[in-house]
XYZ file of C-alpha atoms in Angstrom:
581
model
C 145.679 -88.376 104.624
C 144.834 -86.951 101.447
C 143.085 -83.191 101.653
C 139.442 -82.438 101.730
C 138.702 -81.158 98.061
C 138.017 -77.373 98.518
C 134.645 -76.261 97.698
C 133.953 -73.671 95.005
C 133.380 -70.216 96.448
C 129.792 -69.742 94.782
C 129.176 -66.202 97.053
C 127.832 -63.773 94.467
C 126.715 -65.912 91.633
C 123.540 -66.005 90.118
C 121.762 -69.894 90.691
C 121.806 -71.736 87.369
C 118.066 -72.497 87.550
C 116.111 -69.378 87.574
C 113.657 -70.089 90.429
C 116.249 -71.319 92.874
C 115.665 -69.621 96.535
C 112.746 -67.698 95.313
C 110.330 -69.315 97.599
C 112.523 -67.422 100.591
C 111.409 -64.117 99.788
C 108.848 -65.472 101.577
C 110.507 -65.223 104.843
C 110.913 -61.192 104.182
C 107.226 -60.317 104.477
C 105.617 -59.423 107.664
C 104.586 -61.684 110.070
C 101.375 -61.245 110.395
C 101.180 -61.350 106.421
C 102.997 -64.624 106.203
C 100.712 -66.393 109.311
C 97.843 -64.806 107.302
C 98.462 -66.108 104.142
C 99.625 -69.898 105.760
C 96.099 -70.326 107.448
C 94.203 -70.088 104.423
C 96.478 -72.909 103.030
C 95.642 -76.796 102.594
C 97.262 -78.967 105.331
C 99.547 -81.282 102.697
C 99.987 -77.634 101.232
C 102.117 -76.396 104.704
C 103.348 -79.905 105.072
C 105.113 -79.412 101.526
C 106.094 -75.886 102.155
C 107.804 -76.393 105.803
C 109.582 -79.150 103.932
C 111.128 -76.249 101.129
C 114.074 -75.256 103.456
C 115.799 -75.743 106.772
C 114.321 -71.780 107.778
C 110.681 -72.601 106.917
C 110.576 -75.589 108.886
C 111.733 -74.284 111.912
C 109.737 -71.714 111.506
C 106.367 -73.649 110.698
C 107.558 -77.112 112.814
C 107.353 -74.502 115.913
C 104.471 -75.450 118.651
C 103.645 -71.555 118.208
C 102.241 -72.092 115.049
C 99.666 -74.631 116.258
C 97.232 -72.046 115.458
C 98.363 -71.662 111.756
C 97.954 -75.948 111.432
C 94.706 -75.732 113.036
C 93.341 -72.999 111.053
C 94.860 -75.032 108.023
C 92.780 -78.096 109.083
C 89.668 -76.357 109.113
C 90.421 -75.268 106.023
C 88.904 -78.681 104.389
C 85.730 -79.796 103.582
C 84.035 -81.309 105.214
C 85.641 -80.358 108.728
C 87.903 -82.998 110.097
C 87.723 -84.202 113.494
C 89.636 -82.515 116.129
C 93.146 -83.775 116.215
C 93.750 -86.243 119.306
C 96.024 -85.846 122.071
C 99.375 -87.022 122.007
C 99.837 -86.616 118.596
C 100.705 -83.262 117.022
C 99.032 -81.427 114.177
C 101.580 -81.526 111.374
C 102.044 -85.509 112.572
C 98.055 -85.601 112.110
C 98.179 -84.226 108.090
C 101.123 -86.277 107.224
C 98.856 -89.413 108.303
C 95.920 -88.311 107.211
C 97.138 -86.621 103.289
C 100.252 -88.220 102.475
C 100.567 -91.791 101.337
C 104.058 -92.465 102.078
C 105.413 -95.464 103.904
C 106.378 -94.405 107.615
C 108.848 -97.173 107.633
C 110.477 -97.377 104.287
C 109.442 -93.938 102.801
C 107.999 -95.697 99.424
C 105.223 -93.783 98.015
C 102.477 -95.855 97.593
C 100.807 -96.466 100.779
C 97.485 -95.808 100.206
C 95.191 -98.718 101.772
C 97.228 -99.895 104.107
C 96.572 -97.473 107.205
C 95.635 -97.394 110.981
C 94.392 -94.692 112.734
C 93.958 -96.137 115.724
C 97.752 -96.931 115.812
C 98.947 -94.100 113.884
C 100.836 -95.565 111.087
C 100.551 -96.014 107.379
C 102.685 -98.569 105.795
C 103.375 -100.025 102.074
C 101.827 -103.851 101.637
C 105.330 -105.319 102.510
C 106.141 -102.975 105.697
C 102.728 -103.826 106.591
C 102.882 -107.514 106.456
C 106.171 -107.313 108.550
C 104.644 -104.957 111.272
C 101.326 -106.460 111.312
C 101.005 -109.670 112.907
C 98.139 -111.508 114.933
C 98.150 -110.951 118.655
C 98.429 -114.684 119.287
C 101.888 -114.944 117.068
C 102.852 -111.987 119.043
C 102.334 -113.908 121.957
C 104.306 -116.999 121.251
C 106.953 -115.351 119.941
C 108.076 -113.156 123.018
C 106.829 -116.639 125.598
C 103.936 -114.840 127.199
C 100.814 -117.518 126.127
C 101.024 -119.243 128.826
C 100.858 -116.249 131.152
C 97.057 -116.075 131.871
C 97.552 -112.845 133.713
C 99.057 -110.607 131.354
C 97.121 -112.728 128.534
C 93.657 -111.489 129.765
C 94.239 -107.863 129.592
C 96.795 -107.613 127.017
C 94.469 -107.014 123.831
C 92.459 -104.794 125.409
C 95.256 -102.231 126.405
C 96.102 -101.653 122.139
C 94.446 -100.865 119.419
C 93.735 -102.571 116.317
C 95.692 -102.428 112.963
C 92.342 -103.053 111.078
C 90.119 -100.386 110.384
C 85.933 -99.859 109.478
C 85.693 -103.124 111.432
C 84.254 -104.410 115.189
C 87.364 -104.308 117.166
C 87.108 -107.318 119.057
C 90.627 -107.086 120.280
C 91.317 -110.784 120.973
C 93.957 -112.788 120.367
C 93.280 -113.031 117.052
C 93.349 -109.161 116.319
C 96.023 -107.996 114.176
C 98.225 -105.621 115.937
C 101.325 -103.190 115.077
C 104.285 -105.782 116.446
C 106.579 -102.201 117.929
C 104.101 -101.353 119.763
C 102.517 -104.664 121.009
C 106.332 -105.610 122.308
C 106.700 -101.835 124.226
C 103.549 -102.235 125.529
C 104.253 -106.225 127.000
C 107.836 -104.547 128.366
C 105.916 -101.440 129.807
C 103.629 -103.758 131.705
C 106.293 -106.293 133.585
C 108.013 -102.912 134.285
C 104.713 -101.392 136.358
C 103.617 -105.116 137.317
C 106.859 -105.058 139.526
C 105.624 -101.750 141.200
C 102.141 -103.476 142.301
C 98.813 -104.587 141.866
C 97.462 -100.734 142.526
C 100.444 -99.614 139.943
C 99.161 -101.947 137.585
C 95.728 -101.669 137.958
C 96.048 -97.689 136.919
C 98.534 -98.755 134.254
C 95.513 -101.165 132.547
C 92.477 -98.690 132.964
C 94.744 -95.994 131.778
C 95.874 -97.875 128.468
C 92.344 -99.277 128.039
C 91.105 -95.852 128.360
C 93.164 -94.331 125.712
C 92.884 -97.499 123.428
C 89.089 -97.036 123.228
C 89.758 -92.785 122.402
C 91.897 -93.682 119.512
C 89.173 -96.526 118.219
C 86.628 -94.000 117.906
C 88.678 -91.430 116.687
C 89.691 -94.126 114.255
C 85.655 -94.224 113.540
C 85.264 -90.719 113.334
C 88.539 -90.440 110.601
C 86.881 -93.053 108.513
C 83.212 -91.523 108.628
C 85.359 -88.209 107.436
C 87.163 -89.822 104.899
C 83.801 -91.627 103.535
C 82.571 -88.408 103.524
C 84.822 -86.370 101.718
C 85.256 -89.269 99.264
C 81.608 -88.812 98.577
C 81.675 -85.284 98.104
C 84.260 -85.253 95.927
C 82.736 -88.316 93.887
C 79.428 -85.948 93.665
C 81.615 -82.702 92.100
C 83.438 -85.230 89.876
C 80.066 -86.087 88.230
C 79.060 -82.176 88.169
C 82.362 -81.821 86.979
C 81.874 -84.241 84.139
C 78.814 -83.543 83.178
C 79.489 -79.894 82.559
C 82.258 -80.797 80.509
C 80.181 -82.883 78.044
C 77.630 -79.947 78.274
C 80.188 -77.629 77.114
C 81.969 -79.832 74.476
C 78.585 -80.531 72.760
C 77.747 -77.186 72.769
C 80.850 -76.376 70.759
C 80.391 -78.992 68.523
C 76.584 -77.190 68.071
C 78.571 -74.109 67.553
C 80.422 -76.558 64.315
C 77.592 -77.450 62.658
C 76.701 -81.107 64.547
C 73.992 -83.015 66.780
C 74.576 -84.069 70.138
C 73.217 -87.221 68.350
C 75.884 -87.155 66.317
C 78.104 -88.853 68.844
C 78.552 -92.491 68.732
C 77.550 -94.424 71.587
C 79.357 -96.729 74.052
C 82.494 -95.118 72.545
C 85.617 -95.504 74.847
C 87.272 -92.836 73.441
C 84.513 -90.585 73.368
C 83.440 -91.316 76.860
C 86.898 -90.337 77.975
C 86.985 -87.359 76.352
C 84.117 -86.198 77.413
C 83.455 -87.595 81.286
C 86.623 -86.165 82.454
C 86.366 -84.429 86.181
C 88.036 -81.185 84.922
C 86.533 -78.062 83.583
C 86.982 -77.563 79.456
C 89.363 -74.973 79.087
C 90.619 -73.747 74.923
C 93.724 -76.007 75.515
C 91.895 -79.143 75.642
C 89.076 -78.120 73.340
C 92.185 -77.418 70.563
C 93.578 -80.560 71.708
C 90.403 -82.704 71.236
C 88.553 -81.206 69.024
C 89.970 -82.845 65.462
C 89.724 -86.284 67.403
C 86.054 -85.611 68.302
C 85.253 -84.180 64.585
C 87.423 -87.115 63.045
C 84.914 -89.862 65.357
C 81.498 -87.874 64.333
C 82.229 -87.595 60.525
C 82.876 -91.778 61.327
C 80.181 -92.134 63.034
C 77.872 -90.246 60.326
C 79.395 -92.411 57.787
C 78.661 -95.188 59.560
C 74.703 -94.163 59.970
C 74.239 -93.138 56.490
C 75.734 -96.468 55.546
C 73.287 -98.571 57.902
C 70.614 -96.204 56.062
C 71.290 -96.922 52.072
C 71.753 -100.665 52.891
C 68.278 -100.520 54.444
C 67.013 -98.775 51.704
C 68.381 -100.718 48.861
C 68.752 -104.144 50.762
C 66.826 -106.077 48.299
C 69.230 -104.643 45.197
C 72.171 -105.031 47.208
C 71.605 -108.689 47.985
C 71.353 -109.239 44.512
C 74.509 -107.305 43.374
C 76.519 -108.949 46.334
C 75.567 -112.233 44.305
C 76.190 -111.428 40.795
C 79.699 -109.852 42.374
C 80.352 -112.929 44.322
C 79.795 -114.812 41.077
C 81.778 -112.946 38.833
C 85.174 -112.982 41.322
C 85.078 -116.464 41.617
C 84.365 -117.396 37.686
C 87.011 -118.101 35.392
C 89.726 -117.280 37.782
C 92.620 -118.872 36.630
C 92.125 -117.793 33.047
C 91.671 -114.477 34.737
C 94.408 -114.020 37.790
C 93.312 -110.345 38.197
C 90.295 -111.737 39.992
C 92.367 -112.793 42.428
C 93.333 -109.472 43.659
C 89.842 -107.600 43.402
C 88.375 -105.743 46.411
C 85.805 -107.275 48.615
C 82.215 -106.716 48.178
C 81.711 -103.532 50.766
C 84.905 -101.941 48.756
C 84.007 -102.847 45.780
C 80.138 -101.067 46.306
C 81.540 -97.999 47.002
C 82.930 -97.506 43.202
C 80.664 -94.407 41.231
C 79.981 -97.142 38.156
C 78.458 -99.989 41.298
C 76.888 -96.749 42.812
C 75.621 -96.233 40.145
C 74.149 -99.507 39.397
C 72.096 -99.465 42.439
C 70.456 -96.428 42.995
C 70.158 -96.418 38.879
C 65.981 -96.746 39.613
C 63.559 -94.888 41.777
C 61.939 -97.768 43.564
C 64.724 -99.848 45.677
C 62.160 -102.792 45.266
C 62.720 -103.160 41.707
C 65.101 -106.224 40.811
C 68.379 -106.287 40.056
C 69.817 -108.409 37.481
C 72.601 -110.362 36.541
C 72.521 -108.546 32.645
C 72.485 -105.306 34.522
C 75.539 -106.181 36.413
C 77.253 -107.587 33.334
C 76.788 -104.643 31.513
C 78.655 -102.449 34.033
C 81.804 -105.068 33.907
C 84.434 -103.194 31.568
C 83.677 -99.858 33.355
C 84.225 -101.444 37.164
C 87.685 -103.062 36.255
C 88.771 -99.631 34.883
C 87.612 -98.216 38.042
C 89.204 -100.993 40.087
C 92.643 -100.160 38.474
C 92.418 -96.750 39.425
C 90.948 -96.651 42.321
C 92.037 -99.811 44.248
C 94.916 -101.528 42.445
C 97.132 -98.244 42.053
C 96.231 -96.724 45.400
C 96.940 -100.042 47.332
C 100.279 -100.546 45.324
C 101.408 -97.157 46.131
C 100.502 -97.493 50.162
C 102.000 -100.605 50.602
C 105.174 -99.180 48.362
C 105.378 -96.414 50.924
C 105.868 -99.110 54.024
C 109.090 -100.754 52.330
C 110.017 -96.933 51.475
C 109.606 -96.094 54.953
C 111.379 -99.273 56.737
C 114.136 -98.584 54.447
C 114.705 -95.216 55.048
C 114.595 -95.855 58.969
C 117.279 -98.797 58.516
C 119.237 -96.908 56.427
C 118.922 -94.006 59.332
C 119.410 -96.554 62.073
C 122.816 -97.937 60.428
C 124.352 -94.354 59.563
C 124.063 -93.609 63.640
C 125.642 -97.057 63.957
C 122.687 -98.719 66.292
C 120.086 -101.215 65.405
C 117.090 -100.814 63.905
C 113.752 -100.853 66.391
C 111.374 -103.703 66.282
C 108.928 -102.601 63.357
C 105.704 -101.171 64.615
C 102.151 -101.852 62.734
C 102.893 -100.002 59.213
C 100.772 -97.060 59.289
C 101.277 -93.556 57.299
C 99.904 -90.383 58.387
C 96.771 -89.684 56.030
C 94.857 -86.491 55.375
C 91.931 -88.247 54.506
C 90.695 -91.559 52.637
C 89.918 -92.702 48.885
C 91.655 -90.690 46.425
C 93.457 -88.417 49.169
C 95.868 -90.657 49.603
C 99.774 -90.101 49.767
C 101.343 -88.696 46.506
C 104.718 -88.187 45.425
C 106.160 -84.333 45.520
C 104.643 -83.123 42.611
C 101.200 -85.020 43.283
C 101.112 -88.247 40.992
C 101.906 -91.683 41.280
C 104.590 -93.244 39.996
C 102.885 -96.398 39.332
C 105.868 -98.018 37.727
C 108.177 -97.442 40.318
C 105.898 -98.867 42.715
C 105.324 -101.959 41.013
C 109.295 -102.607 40.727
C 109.689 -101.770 44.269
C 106.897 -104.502 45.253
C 108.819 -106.893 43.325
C 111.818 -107.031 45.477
C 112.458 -109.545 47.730
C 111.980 -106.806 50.721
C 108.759 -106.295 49.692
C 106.470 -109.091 51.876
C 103.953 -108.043 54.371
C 101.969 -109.207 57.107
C 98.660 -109.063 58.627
C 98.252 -108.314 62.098
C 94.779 -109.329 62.833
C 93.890 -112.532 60.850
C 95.362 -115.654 61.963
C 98.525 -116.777 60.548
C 97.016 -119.935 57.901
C 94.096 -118.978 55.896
C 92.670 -121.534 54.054
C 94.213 -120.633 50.585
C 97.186 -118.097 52.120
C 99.398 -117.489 54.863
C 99.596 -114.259 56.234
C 102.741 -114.347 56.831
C 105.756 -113.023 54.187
C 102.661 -112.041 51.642
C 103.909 -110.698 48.450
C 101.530 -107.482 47.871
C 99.259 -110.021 45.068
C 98.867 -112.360 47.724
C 98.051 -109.585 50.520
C 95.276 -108.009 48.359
C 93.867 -111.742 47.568
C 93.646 -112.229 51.596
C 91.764 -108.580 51.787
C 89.473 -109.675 49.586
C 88.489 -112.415 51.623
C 88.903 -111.219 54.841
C 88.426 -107.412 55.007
C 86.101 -105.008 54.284
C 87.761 -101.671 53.967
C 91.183 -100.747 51.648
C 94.026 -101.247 52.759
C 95.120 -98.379 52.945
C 92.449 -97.504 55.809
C 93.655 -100.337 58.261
C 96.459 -99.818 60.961
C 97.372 -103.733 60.609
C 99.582 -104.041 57.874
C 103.672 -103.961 58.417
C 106.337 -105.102 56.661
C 108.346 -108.332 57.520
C 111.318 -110.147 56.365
C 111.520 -114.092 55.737
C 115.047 -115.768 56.850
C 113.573 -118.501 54.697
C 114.246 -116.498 51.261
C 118.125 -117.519 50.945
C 117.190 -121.313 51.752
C 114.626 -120.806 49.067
C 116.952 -118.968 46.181
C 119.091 -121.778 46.744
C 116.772 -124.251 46.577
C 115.360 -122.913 43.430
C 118.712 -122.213 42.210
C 118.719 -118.878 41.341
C 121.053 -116.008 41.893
C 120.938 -113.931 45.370
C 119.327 -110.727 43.479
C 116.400 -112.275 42.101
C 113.149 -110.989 42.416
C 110.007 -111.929 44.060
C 108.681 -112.132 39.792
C 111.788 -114.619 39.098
C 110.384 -116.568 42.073
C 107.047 -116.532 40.817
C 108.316 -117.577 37.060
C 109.880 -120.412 38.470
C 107.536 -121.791 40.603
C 104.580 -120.744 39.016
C 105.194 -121.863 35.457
C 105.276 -125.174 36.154
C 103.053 -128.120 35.144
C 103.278 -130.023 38.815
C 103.729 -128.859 42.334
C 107.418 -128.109 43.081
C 108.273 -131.473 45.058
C 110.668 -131.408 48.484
C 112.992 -134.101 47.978
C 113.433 -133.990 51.639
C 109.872 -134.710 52.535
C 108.742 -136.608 49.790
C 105.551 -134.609 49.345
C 104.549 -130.933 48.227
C 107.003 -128.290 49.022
C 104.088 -126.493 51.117
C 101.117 -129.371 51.858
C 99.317 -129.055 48.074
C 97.325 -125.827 48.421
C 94.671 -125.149 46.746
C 96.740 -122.567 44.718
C 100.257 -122.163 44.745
C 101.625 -119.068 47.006
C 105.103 -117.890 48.144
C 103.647 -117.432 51.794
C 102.741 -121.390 52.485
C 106.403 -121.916 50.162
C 108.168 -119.693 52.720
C 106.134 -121.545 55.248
C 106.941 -124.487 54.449
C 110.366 -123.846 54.381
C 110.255 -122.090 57.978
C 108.396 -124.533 60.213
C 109.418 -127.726 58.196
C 113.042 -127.408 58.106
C 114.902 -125.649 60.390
C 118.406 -125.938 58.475
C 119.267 -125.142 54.406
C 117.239 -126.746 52.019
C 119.388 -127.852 49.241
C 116.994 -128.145 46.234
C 113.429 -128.227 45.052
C 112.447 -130.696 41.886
C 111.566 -128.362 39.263
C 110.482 -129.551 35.845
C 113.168 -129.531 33.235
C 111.598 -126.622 30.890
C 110.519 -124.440 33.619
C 114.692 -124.501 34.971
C 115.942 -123.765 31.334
C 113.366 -120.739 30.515
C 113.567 -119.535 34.164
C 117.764 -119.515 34.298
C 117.951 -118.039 30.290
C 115.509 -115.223 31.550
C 117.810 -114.506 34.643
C 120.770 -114.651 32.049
C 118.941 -112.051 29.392
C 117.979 -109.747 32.648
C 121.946 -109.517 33.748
């Protein structure tokens, strides 16, 4: 037999963890001192501390110190009933505080209790212990004993709590106990009818003591439930008290909060007192939500103010997007109305009068054209370019990351960069300008295609799906109302559809999303799929790469070989990927 690995002689060294055996200096003070300080302790607080070490539970698992548990018990608020006889007071805490399973030790019993019977279980121990007293019955071959049948219930309690206790047949009752109980009654119905008349008024006797202290627990419990419920509320509401009296303090309104806000609610109707730590912690989400919410006010305010001109200008704008657009593709890409209204030269334009009555028209608006699309250009089309350039920047740098630790890359989480603020605030290269040439290369890779989390995946004129960043900031003009650079929604995707498509359109594997759009684009007729004998992505309105790649993704599931492309278009489009090698 091999030996018994010797144990490491550890006598004299200092414990790894610095608090190790701390809590047995404990044992060292005086008695008195130590009983002293133990009474004025919570009952689940000397359940956990008799449970620290093999000394301190022999010392506080003694019947001596029945007078420490009971001066624990009384301890809570409000006082607890008396604990019953024949069961002892650190038995009556560990049922009444704890929420562990007394059969299985998992620690989530918390409704499924009996204090009649003394147990707490989980919901499976429960429905294995628990069973009707008519099942019970049958299964130990006692239902047909009338005798033993017409006492039986009445000699246990229920399971069931905060109900009548009929105790019938039809009671549920804890299945140990019912089958003791059965054996305990042959075994005195053998000794005689006075033995087992004693026996039944005994047992019926103590079954109706531990109903009503059942009663009495549950009264308790209500109680103390509502109690703490009430300090909750005082609890909560001098937290919001305190938090709006620092944002006072800051320069805002208590009005200033938004309403019905989830996020505000929780922050501020929280049971626990405000301390510095959570005011630090909350404080730039509560500012952040008021500026928002003041924004938001002021906004409702100027459109009722100038609703009449802004009516108006929201029809002279919708008028001059949609005009002319394919002699002018920039159109295509402009912001929405609310995005667009927010420009100094449209500010401008509306509040350019003293009476918001007075009518707008369409000369007016005409005559502010030249200035807007310089505006647009600076102040849209750069600042959108450059955010979404930053989310291919970003998934490339955490793929390149991913393969120089050699594991693979995480699913892609909604693209989202870490802003100081909105408009012109926006992120900046190192020395704090654009490089607005190097983002419009990067966008014209074929990595750069993005996708839009909250529309649904076919618009009427766009997927949005594998959006090149034209067709993305066509689909927010028709479907959002803030930059894009404000919305959590956008991420960047990948097509598996793109080498089917490069050899379709026969063109080399380091094209670019521009060499895809020359071919395609420039010619006279809809690229025909010789496979399905119809348009290549169901004759859109306008030709995009996002139905294409559609059409290519839920329309054929292997390689397409080829697309029809007219003659010209494949001679200019393979001499310009010639001159560009």
């Amino acid at each position: 037999m091999a030996r018994p690995k010797q144990m490491e002689n550890t006598k004299g060294k200092l414990p790894k963890r610095r608090n190790v055996g701390k809590l047995m200096q404990i044992l060292n003070v005086p008695v008195d001192v130590f009983l002293e300080i133990a009474s004025h302790l919570h009952p689940l607080d000397l359940l956990h501390l008799s449970r620290a070490s093999i000394n301190l539970r022999e010392t506080l698992m003694s019947r001596n110190m029945r007078t420490i548990w009971v001066a624990a018990r009384k301890n809570v608020e409000p006082p607890m009933p008396d604990c019953p006889d024949g069961l002892s007071e650190p038995a009556y805490a560990s049922l009444v505080f704890e929420t562990r399973c007394m059969a299985c030790d998992a620690g989530r019993a918390t409704w499924r209790y009996s204090y009649a019977a003394r147990v707490r279980f989980c919901v499976l121990c429960w429905k294995n212990k628990t069973k009707a007293g008519e099942r019970l019955a049958q299964q130990i071959g006692i239902d047909s004993d009338v005798s033993i049948m017409s006492v039986i219930f009445k000699m246990l309690p229920e399971m069931d709590s905060w109900v009548v206790h009929r105790q019938n047949r039809w009671s549920n009752f804890h299945e140990p106990e019912f089958l003791a109980l059965v054996d305990e009654y042959k075994k005195v119905q053998s000794e005689g009818a006075q033995a087992l008349q004693e026996f039944v008024e005994k047992r019926t006797a103590e079954t109706k003591a531990r109903h009503e202290f059942d009663s009495a627990v549950c009264e308790w419990q209500n109680a103390r439930s509502n109690a703490k419920d009430r300090l909750d509320r005082q609890a909560a509401t001098d937290r919001a008290t305190a938090i709006k009296r620092k944002l006072q303090e800051l320069g805002y309104k208590p009005d200033d909060l938004p309403r019905g806000n989830s996020e505000v609610d929780k922050m501020l109707h929280q049971p626990r007192p405000l301390t510095t730590r959570i005011w630090n912690t909350i404080q730039p989400k509560l500012i952040k939500i008021v500026e928002a919410e003041r924004a938001r006010r002021a906004e409702e305010a100027f459109k009722k103010k100038w609703h009449s001109r802004l009516t108006a200008l929201q029809k002279y704008y919708q008028i001059y997007v949609h005009k002319d657009r394919d002699l002018h593709p920039e159109k295509f890409m402009l912001p929405s109305f609310p995005v667009a209204r927010r420009l100094p030269c449209i500010e401008a334009l509306l509040t350019s009068v003293e009476d918001p009555q007075e009518e707008l028209t369409e000369k007016q608006f005409a005559s502010v054209e030249a200035t807007f699309l310089q505006e647009v250009e600076a102040q849209y089309w750069i600042p959108s370019r450059h955010f979404l350039a930053q989310l291919v920047r970003n998934v490339k740098s955490e793929t390149a990351e991913a393969s120089s630790k050699g594991t693979t890359a995480k699913k892609r989480k909604p693209a989202s960069t870490k802003r100081k603020g909105k408009g012109k605030h926006k992120d900046t290269d190192d020395d704090g300008q654009v490089d607005a040439a190097a983002d419009s290369a990067l966008l014209t890779s074929l990595a750069s295609l993005f996708l839009c989390e909250t529309c649904d995946i076919f618009g009427p004129n766009i997927c949005v799906k594998d959006m090149t960043y034209k067709e993305l900031l066509e689909h927010w003009q028709e479907g959002h109302t803030s930059p894009p650079w404000e919305a959590d929604c956008i991420r960047v995707t990948s097509s598996s559809s793109i080498p089917h498509l490069l050899r379709a359109l026969r063109l080399p594997a380091d094209a670019t999303l521009t060499d895809i759009e020359q071919r395609v684009w420039a010619s006279s007729t809809t690229p025909t799929c010789p496979w399905c004998r119809k348009g290549s992505y169901r004759s859109p309105a306008r030709r995009t790469l996002s139905l294409l790649l559609s059409h290519i993704h839920w329309d054929h599931r292997g390689p397409l070989e080829e697309l029809d492309i007219d003659p010209d278009v494949e001679s200019s489009a393979a001499a310009a990927s010639t001159s560009r090698e």
